[in-house]
mmCIF file of the C-alpha atoms, coordinates in Angstrom:
data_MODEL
# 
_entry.id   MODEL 
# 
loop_
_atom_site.group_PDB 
_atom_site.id 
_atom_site.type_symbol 
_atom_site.label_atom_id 
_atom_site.label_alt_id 
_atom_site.label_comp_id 
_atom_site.label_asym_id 
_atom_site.label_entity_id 
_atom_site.label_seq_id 
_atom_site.pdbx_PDB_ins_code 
_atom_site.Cartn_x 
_atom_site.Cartn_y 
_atom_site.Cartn_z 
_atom_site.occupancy 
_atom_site.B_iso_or_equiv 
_atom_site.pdbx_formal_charge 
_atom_site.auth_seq_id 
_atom_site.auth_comp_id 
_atom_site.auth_asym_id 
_atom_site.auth_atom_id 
_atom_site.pdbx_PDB_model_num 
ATOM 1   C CA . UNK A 1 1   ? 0.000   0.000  0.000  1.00 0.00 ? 1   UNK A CA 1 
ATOM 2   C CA . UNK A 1 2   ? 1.227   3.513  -0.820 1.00 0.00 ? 2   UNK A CA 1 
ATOM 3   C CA . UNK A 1 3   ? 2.265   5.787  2.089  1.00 0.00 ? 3   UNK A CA 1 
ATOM 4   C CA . UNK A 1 4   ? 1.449   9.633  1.917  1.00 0.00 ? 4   UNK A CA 1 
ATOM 5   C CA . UNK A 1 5   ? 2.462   11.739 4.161  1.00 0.00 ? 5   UNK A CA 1 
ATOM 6   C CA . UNK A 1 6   ? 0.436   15.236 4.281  1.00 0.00 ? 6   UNK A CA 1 
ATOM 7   C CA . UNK A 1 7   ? 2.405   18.243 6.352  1.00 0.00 ? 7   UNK A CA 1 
ATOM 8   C CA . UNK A 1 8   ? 0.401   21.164 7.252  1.00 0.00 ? 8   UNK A CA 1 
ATOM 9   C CA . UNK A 1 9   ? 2.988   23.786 8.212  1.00 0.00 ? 9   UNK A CA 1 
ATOM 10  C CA . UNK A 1 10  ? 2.833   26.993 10.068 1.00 0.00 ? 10  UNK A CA 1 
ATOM 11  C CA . UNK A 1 11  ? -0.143  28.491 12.079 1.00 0.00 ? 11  UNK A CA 1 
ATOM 12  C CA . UNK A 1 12  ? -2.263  25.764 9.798  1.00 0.00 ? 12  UNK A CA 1 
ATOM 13  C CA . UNK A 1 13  ? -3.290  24.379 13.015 1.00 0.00 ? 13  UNK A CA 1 
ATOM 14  C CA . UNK A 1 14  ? -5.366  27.743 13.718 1.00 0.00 ? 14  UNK A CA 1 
ATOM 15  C CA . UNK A 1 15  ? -7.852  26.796 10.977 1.00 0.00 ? 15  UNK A CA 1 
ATOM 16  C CA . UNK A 1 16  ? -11.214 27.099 12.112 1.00 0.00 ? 16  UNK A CA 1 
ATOM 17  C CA . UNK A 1 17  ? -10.079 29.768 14.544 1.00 0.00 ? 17  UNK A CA 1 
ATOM 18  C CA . UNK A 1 18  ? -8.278  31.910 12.381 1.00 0.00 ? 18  UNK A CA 1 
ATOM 19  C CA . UNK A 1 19  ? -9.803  34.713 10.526 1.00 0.00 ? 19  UNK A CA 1 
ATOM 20  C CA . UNK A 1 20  ? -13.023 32.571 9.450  1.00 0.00 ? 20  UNK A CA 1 
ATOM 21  C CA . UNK A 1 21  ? -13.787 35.165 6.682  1.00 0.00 ? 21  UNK A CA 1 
ATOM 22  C CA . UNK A 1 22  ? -10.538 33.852 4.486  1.00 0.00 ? 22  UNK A CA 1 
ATOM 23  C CA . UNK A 1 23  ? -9.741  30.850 5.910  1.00 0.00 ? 23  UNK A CA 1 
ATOM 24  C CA . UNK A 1 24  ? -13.436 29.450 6.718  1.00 0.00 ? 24  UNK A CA 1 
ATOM 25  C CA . UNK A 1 25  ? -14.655 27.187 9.811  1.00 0.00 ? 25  UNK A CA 1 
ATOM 26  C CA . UNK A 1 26  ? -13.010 23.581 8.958  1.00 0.00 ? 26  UNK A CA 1 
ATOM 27  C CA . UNK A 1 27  ? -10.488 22.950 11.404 1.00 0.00 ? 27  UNK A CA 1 
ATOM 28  C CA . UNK A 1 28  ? -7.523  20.975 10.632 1.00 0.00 ? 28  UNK A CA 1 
ATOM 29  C CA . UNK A 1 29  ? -9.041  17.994 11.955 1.00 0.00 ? 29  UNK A CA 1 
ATOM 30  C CA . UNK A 1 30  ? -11.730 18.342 9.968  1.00 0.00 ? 30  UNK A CA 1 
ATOM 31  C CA . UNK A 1 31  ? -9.395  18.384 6.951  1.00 0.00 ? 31  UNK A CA 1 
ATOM 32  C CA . UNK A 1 32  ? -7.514  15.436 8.041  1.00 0.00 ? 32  UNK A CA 1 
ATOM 33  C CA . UNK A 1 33  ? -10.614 13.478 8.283  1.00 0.00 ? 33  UNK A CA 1 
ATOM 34  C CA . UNK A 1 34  ? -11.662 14.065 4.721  1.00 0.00 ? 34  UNK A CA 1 
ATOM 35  C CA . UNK A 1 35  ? -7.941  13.614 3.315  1.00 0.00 ? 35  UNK A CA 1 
ATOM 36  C CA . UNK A 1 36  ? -8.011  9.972  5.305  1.00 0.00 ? 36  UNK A CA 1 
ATOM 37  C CA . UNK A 1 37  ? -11.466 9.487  3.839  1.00 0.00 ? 37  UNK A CA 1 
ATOM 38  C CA . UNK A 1 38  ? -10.113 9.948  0.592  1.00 0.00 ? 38  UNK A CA 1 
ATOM 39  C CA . UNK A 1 39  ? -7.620  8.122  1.401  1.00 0.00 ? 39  UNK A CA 1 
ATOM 40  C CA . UNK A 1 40  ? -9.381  5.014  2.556  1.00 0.00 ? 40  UNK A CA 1 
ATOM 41  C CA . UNK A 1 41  ? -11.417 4.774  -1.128 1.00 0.00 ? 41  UNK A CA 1 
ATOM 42  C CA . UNK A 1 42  ? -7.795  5.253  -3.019 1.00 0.00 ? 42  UNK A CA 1 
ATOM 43  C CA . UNK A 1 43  ? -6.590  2.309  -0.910 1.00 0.00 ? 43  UNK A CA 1 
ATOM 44  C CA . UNK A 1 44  ? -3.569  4.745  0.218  1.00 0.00 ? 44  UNK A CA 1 
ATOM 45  C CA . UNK A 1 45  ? -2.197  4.925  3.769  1.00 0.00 ? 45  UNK A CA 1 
ATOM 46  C CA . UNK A 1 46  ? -1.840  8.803  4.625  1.00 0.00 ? 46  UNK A CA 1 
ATOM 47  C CA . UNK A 1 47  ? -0.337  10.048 7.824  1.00 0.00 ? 47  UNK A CA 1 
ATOM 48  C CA . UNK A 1 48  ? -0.638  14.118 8.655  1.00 0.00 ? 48  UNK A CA 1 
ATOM 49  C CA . UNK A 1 49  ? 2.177   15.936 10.446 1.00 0.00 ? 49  UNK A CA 1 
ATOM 50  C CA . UNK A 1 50  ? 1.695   19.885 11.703 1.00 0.00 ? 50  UNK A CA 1 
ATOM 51  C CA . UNK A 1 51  ? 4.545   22.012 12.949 1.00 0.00 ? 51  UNK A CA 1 
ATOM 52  C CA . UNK A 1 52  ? 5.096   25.931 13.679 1.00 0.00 ? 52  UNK A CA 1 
ATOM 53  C CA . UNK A 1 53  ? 8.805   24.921 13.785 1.00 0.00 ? 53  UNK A CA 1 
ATOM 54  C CA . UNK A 1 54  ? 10.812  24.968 10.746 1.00 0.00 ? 54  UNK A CA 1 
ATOM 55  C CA . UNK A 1 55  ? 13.470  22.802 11.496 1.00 0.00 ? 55  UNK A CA 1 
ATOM 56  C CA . UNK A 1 56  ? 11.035  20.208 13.135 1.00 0.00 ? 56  UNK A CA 1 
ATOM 57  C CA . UNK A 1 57  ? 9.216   20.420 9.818  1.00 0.00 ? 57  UNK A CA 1 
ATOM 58  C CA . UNK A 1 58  ? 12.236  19.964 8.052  1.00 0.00 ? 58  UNK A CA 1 
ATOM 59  C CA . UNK A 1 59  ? 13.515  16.754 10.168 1.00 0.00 ? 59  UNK A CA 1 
ATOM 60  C CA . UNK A 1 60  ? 10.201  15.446 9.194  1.00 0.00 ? 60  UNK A CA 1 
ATOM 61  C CA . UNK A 1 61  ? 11.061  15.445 5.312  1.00 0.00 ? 61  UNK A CA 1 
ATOM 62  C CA . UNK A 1 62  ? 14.256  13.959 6.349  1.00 0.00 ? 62  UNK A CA 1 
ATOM 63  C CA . UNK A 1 63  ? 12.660  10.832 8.280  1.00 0.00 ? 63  UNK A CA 1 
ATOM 64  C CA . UNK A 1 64  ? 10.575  10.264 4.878  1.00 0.00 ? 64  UNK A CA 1 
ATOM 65  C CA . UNK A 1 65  ? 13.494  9.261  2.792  1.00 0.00 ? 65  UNK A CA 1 
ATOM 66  C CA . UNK A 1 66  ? 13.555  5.926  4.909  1.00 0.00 ? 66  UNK A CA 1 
ATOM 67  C CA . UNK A 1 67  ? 9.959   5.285  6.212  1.00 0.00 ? 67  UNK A CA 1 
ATOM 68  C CA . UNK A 1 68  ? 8.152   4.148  3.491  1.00 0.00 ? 68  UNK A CA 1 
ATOM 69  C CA . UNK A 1 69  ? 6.684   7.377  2.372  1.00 0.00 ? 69  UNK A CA 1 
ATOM 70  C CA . UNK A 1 70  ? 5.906   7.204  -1.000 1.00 0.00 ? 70  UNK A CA 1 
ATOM 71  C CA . UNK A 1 71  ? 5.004   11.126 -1.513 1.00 0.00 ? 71  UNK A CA 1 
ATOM 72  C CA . UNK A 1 72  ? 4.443   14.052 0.368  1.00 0.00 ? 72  UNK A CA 1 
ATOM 73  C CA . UNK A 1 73  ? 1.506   16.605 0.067  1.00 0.00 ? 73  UNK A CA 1 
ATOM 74  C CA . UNK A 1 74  ? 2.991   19.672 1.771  1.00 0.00 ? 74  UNK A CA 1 
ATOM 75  C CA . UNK A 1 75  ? 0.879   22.846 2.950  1.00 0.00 ? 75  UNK A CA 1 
ATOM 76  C CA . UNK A 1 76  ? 4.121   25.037 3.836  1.00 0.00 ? 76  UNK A CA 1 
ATOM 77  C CA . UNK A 1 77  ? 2.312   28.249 4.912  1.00 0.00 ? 77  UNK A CA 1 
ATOM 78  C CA . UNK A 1 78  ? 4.513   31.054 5.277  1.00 0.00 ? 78  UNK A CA 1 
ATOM 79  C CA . UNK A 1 79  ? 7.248   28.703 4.488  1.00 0.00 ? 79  UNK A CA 1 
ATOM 80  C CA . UNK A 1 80  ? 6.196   28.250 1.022  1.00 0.00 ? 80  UNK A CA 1 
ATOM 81  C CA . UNK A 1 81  ? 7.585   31.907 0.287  1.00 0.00 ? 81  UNK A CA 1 
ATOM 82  C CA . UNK A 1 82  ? 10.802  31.853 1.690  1.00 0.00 ? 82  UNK A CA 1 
ATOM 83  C CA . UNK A 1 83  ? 12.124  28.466 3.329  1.00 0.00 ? 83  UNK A CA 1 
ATOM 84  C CA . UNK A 1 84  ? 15.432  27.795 1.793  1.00 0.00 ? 84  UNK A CA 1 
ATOM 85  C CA . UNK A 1 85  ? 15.648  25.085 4.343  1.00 0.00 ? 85  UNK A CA 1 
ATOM 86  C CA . UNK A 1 86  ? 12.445  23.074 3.341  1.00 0.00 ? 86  UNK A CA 1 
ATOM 87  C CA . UNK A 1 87  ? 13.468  24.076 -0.167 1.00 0.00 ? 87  UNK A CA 1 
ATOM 88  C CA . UNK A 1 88  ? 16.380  21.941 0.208  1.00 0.00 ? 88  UNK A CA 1 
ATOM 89  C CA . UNK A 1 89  ? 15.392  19.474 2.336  1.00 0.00 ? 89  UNK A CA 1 
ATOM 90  C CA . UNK A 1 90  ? 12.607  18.741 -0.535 1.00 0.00 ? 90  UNK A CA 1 
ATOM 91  C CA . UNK A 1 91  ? 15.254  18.666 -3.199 1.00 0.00 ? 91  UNK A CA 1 
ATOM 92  C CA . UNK A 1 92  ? 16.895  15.817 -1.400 1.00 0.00 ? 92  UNK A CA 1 
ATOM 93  C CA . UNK A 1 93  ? 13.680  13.365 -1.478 1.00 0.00 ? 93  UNK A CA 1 
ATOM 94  C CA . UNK A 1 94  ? 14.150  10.972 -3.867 1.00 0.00 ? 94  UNK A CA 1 
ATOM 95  C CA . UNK A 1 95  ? 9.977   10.641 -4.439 1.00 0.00 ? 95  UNK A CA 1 
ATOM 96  C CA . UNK A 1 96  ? 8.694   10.904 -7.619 1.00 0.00 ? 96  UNK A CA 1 
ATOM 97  C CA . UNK A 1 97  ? 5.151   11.989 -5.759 1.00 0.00 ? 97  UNK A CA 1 
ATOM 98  C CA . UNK A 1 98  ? 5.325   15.641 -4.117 1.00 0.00 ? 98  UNK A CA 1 
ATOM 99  C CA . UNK A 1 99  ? 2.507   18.236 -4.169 1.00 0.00 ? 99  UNK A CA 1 
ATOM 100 C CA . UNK A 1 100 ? 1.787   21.661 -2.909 1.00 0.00 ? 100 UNK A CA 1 
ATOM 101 C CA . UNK A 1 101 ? -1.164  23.085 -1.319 1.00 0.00 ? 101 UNK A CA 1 
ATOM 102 C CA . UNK A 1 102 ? -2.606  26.454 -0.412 1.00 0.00 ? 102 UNK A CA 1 
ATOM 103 C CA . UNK A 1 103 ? -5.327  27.392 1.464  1.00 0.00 ? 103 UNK A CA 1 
ATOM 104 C CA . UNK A 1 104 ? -5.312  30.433 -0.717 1.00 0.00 ? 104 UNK A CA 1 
ATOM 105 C CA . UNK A 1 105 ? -5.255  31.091 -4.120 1.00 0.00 ? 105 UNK A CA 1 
ATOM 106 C CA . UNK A 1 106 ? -1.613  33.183 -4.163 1.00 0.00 ? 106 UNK A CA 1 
ATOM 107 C CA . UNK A 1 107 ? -1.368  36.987 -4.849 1.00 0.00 ? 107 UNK A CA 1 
ATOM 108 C CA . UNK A 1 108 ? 0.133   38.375 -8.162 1.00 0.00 ? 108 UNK A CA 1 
ATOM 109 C CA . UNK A 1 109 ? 2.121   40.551 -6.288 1.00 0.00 ? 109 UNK A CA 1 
ATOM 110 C CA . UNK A 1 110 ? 3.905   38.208 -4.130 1.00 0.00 ? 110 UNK A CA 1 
ATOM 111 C CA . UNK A 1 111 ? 7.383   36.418 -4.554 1.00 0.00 ? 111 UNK A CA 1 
ATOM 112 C CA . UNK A 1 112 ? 6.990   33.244 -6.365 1.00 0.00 ? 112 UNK A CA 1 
ATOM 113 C CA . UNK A 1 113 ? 7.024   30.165 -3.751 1.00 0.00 ? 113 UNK A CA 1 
ATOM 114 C CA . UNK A 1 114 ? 10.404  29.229 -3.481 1.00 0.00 ? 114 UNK A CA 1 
ATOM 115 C CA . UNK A 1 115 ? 8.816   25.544 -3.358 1.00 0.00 ? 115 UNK A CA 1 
ATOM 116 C CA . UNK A 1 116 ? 6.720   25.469 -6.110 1.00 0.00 ? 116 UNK A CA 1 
ATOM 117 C CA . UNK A 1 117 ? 10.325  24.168 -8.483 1.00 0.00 ? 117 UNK A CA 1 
ATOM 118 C CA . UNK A 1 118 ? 10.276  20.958 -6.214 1.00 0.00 ? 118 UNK A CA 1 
ATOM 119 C CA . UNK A 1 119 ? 6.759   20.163 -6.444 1.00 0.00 ? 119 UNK A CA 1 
ATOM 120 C CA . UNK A 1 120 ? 4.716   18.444 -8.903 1.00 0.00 ? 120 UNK A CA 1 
# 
């Protein structure tokens, strides 16, 4: 059975909490419970992991390279816009399966997510 592992990064654990009007009323765990719904019909195993700590999101992505982890679905927050040290700690996964999330869509006028080159 495929492994996924889904990381939800910085202040994603405030969701349902946070500023309802742009982020809405799901909380993280009501996320999670849909992803592992989904999950459960795709026949995939999916484990979630949430950190406000960089480098504790970062050892994470490290442990993957020898747990079985098949891909990684990453919500990076912040992170997503200027994390050199997720940046590389993505380019050193050997997955062919890695995908970025955002909880919103982007704005034109902010830096391109460093990520977004390691994630397909």
């Amino acid at each position: 059975m495929n492994r996924i592992l889904v990381m939800h990064g910085v202040n994603l654990n405030l969701f349902g909490k946070r500023d309802p009007k742009h982020y809405g009323t799901e909380t993280l765990e009501d996320i999670n419970g849909k992803l592992s719904a989904l999950a459960g019909e795709l026949g995939v195993e999916v484990s979630f992991f949430q950190s406000n700590y960089e480098g504790a999101f970062v050892e994470r992505i490290h442990e993957a390279h020898g747990d079985g982890t098949a891909g990684i679905v990453l919500n990076a927050g912040a992170w997503t816009h200027y994390s050199y040290a997720i940046m590389d700690a993505l380019a050193s996964l050997e997955h062919s399966g890695r995908g970025s999330a955002h909880v919103q869509r982007p704005r034109p006028r902010s830096l391109p997510p460093l990520l977004r080159a390691f994630c397909r």
